[in-house]
Short mmCIF file of C-alpha atoms in Angstrom, two decimals:
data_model
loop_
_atom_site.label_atom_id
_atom_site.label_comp_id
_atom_site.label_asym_id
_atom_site.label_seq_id
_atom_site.Cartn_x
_atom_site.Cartn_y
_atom_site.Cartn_z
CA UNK A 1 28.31 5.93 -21.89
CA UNK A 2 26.52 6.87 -18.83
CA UNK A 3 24.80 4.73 -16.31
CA UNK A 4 22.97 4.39 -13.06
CA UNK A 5 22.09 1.30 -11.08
CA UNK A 6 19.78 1.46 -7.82
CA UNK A 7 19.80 -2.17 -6.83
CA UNK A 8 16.88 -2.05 -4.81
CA UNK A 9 13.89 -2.07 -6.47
CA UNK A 10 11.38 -1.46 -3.38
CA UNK A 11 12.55 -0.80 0.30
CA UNK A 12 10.22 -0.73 3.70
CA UNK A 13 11.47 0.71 6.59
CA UNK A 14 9.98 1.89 10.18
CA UNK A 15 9.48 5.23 11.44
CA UNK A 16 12.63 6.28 12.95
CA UNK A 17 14.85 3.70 11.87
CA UNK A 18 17.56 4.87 9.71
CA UNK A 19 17.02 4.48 5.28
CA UNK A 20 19.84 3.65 3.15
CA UNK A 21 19.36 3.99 -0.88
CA UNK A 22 21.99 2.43 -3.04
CA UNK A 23 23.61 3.69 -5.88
CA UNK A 24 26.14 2.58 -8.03
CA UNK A 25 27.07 4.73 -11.41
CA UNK A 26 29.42 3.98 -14.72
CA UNK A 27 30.53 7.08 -16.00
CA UNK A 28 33.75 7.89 -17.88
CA UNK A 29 35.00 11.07 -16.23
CA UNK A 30 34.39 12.79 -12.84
CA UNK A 31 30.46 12.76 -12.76
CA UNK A 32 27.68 15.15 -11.82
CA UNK A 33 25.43 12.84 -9.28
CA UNK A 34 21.91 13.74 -8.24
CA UNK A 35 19.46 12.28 -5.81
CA UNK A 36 15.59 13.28 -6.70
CA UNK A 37 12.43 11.76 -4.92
CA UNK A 38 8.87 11.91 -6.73
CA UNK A 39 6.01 11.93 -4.75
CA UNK A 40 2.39 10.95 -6.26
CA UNK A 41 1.27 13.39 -8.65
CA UNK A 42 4.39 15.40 -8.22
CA UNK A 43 7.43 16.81 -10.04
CA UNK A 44 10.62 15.31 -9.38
CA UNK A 45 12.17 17.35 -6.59
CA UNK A 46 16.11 17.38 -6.09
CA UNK A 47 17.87 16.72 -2.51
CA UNK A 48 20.78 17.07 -3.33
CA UNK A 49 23.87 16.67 -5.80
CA UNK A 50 27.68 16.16 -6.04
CA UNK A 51 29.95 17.31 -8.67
CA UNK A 52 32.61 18.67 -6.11
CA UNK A 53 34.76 18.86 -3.15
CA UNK A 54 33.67 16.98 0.20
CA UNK A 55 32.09 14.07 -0.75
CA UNK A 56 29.57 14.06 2.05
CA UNK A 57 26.97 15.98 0.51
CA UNK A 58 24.25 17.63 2.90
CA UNK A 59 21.13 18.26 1.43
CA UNK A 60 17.25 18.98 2.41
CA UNK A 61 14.38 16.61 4.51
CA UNK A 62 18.06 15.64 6.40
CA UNK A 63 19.21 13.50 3.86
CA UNK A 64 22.97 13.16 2.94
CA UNK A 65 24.64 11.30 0.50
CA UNK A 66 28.22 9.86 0.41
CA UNK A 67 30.53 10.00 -3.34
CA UNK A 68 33.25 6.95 -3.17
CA UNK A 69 34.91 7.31 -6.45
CA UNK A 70 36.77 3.50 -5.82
CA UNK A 71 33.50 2.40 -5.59
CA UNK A 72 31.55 4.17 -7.83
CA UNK A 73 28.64 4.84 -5.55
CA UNK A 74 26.65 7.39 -4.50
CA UNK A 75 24.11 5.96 -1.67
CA UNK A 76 21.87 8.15 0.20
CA UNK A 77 21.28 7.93 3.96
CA UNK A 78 18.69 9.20 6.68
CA UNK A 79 19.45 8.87 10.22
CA UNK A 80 15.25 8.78 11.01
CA UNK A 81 12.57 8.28 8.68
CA UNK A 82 9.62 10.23 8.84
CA UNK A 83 5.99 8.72 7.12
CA UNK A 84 6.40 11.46 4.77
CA UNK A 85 9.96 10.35 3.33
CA UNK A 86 7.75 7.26 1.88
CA UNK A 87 8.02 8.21 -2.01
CA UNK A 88 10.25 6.45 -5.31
CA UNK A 89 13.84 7.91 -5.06
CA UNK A 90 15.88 8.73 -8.51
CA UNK A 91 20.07 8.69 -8.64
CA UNK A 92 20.54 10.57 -11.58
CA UNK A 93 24.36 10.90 -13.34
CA UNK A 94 25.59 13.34 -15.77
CA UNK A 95 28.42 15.15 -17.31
CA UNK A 96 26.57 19.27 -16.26
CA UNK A 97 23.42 19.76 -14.53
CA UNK A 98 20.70 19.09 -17.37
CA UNK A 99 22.07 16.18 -19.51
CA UNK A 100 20.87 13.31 -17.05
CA UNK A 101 20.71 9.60 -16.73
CA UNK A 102 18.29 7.94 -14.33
CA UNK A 103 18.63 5.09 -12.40
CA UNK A 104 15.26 3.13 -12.31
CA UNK A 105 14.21 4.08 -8.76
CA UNK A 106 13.28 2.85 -5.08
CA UNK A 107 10.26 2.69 -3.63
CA UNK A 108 10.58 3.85 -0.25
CA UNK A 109 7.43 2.15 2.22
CA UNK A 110 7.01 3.44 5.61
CA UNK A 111 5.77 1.73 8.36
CA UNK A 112 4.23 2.97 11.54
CA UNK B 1 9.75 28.03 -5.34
CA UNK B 2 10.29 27.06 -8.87
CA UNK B 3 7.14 25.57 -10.56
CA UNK B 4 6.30 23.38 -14.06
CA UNK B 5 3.19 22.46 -14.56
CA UNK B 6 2.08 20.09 -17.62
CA UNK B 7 -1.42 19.27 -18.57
CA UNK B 8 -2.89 16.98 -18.92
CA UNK B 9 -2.03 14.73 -16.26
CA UNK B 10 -3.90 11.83 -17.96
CA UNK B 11 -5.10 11.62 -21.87
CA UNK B 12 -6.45 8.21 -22.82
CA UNK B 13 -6.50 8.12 -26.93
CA UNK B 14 -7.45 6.07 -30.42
CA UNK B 15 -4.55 4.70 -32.10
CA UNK B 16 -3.70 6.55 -35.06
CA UNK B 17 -4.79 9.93 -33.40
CA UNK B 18 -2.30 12.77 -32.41
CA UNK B 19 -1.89 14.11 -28.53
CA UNK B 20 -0.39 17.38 -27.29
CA UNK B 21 1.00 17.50 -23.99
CA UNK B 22 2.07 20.74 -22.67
CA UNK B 23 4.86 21.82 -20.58
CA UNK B 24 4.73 25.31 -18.71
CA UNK B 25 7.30 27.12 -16.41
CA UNK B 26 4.78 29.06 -13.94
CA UNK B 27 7.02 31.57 -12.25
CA UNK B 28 10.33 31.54 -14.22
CA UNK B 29 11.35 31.54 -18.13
CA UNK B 30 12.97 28.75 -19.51
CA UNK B 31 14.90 28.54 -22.58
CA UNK B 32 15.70 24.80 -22.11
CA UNK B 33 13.17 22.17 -21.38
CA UNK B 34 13.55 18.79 -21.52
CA UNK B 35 10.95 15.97 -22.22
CA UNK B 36 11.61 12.28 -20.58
CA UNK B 37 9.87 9.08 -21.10
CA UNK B 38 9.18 6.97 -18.16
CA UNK B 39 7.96 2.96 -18.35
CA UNK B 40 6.70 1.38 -15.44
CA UNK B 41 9.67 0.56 -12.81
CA UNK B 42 12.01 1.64 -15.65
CA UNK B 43 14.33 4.78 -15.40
CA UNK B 44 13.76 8.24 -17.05
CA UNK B 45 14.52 8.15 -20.71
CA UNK B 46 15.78 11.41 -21.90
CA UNK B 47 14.04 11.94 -25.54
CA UNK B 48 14.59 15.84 -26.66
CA UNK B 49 16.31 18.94 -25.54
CA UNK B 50 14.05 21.87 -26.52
CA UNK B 51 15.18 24.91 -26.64
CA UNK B 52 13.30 28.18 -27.47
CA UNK B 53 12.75 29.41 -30.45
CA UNK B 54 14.91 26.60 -32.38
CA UNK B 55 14.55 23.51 -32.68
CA UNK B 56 14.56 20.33 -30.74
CA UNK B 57 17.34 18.09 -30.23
CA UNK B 58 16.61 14.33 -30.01
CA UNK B 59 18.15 11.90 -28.28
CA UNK B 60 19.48 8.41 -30.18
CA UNK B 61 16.50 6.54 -31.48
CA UNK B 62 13.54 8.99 -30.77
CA UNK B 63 11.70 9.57 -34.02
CA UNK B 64 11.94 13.41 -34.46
CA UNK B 65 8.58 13.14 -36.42
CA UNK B 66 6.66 10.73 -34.30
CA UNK B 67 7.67 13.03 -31.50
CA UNK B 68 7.01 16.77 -32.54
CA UNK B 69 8.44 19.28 -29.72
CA UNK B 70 7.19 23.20 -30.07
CA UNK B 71 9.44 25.61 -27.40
CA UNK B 72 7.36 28.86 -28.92
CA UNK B 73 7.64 30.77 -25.44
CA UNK B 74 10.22 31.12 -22.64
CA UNK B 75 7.13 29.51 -20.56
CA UNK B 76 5.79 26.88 -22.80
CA UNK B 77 6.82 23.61 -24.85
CA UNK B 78 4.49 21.09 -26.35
CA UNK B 79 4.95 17.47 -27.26
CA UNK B 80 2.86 16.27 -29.99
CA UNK B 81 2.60 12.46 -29.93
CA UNK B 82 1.39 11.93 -33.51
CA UNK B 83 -0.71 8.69 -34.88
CA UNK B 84 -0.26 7.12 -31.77
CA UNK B 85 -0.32 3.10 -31.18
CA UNK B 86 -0.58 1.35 -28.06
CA UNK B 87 3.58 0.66 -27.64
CA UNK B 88 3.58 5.03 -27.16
CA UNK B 89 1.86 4.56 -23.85
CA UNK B 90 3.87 5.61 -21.58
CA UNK B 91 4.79 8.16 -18.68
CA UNK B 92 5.54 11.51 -20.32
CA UNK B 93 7.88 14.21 -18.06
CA UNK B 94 8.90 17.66 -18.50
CA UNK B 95 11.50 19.43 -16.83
CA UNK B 96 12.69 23.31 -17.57
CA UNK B 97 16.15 24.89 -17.10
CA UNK B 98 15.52 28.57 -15.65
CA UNK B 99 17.36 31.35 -18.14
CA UNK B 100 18.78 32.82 -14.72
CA UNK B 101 21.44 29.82 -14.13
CA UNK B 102 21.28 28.08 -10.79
CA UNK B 103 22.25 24.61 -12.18
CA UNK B 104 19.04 23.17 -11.11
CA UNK B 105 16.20 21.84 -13.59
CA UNK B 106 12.52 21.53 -12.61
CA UNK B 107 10.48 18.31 -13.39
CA UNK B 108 6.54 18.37 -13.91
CA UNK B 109 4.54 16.24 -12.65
CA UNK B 110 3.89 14.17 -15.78
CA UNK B 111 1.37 12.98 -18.28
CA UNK B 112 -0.04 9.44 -18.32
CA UNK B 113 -0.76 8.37 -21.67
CA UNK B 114 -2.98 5.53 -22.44
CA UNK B 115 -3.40 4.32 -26.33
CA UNK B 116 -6.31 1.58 -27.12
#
């Protein structure tokens, strides 16, 4: 069985200080690992996934994301928050690209 | 960029009455959508696969005939919540696979349903 577990139910943060979402997964084989973050009154949107090679993962709004297989983790990093980055964040794990399981979220809160 | 849309974004309903939510791809086919269930601070719950033009796979422990899922069009699939009670409200997602593969699925922006 698939799982996800974002330990952090609700984070606040500055503007401009670095964000750090955890992520910790159980899966069974190598995993597909996703990162979404809803907005209010908006569709899940994806920044980024892993299911491959370098396991620094680039993806859009500068966020990255790091795989450690050893620890079964897949946290996602920003060097500087913007006010706009405040939204709930999603890890998502899955054997393909469609068959997902979602962690429960994060609220990100931003603070001037 | 890739759009879903679902409507409504809120239905508040009788117990025992039925609700149709629906699910639309605005600018691409899909011949996989998927519907989620969402409590509050819980996780997505994946309930169906639904496929055009067949029919819908559930997921373990969603009632197939509580929860009727309609894929008629590349662009369209409806979930029918039917005879609703209170314990169905709940935070309803879509999310649609485009037929040209980029290994990327699109979520909607969800329907809030309310049961008294």
């Amino acid at each position: 069985a698939q799982s996800v577990t974002q330990p952090d139910i609700h984070i606040t943060v500055s503007e401009g200080a670095s964000l750090e979402l955890r992520c910790n997964y159980s899966y069974g084989a190598t995993p597909y690992l996703f990162w979404y973050v809803q907005s209010p009154g908006q569709g899940l949107q994806l920044l980024l996934k892993y299911f491959s090679g370098d396991t620094l993962v680039q993806g859009i709004k500068g966020f990255e994301a790091e795989f450690k297989r050893s620890q079964s983790s897949f946290n996602l990093r920003k060097p500087s928050v913007h006010w706009s980055d405040a939204a709930e964040y999603f890890c998502a794990v899955g054997p393909n690209d469609y068959k997902l399981s979602f962690g429960a979220g994060t609220t990100v809160t931003v603070r001037a | 960029g890739a759009v879903v849309s679902q409507h409504p974004s809120r239905v508040i309903c009788k117990s025992g009455t039925s609700v149709k939510i629906e699910c639309r791809s605005l600018d691409f086919q899909a011949t996989t959508m998927f519907w989620y269930r969402q409590f509050p601070k819980q996780s997505l719950m994946l309930m169906a696969t639904s496929n055009e033009g067949s029919k819908a796979t559930y997921e373990q422990g969603v009632e197939k005939d509580k929860f009727l899922i309609n894929h008629a069009s590349l662009t369209l699939s409806t979930l029918t919540v039917t005879s609703a009670h209170p314990e169905d409200s709940s935070f309803y997602i879509c999310s649609a696979f485009p037929q040209r593969p980029n290994n990327e699925q699109f979520f909607g922006p969800g329907t809030r349903l309310t049961v008294l």
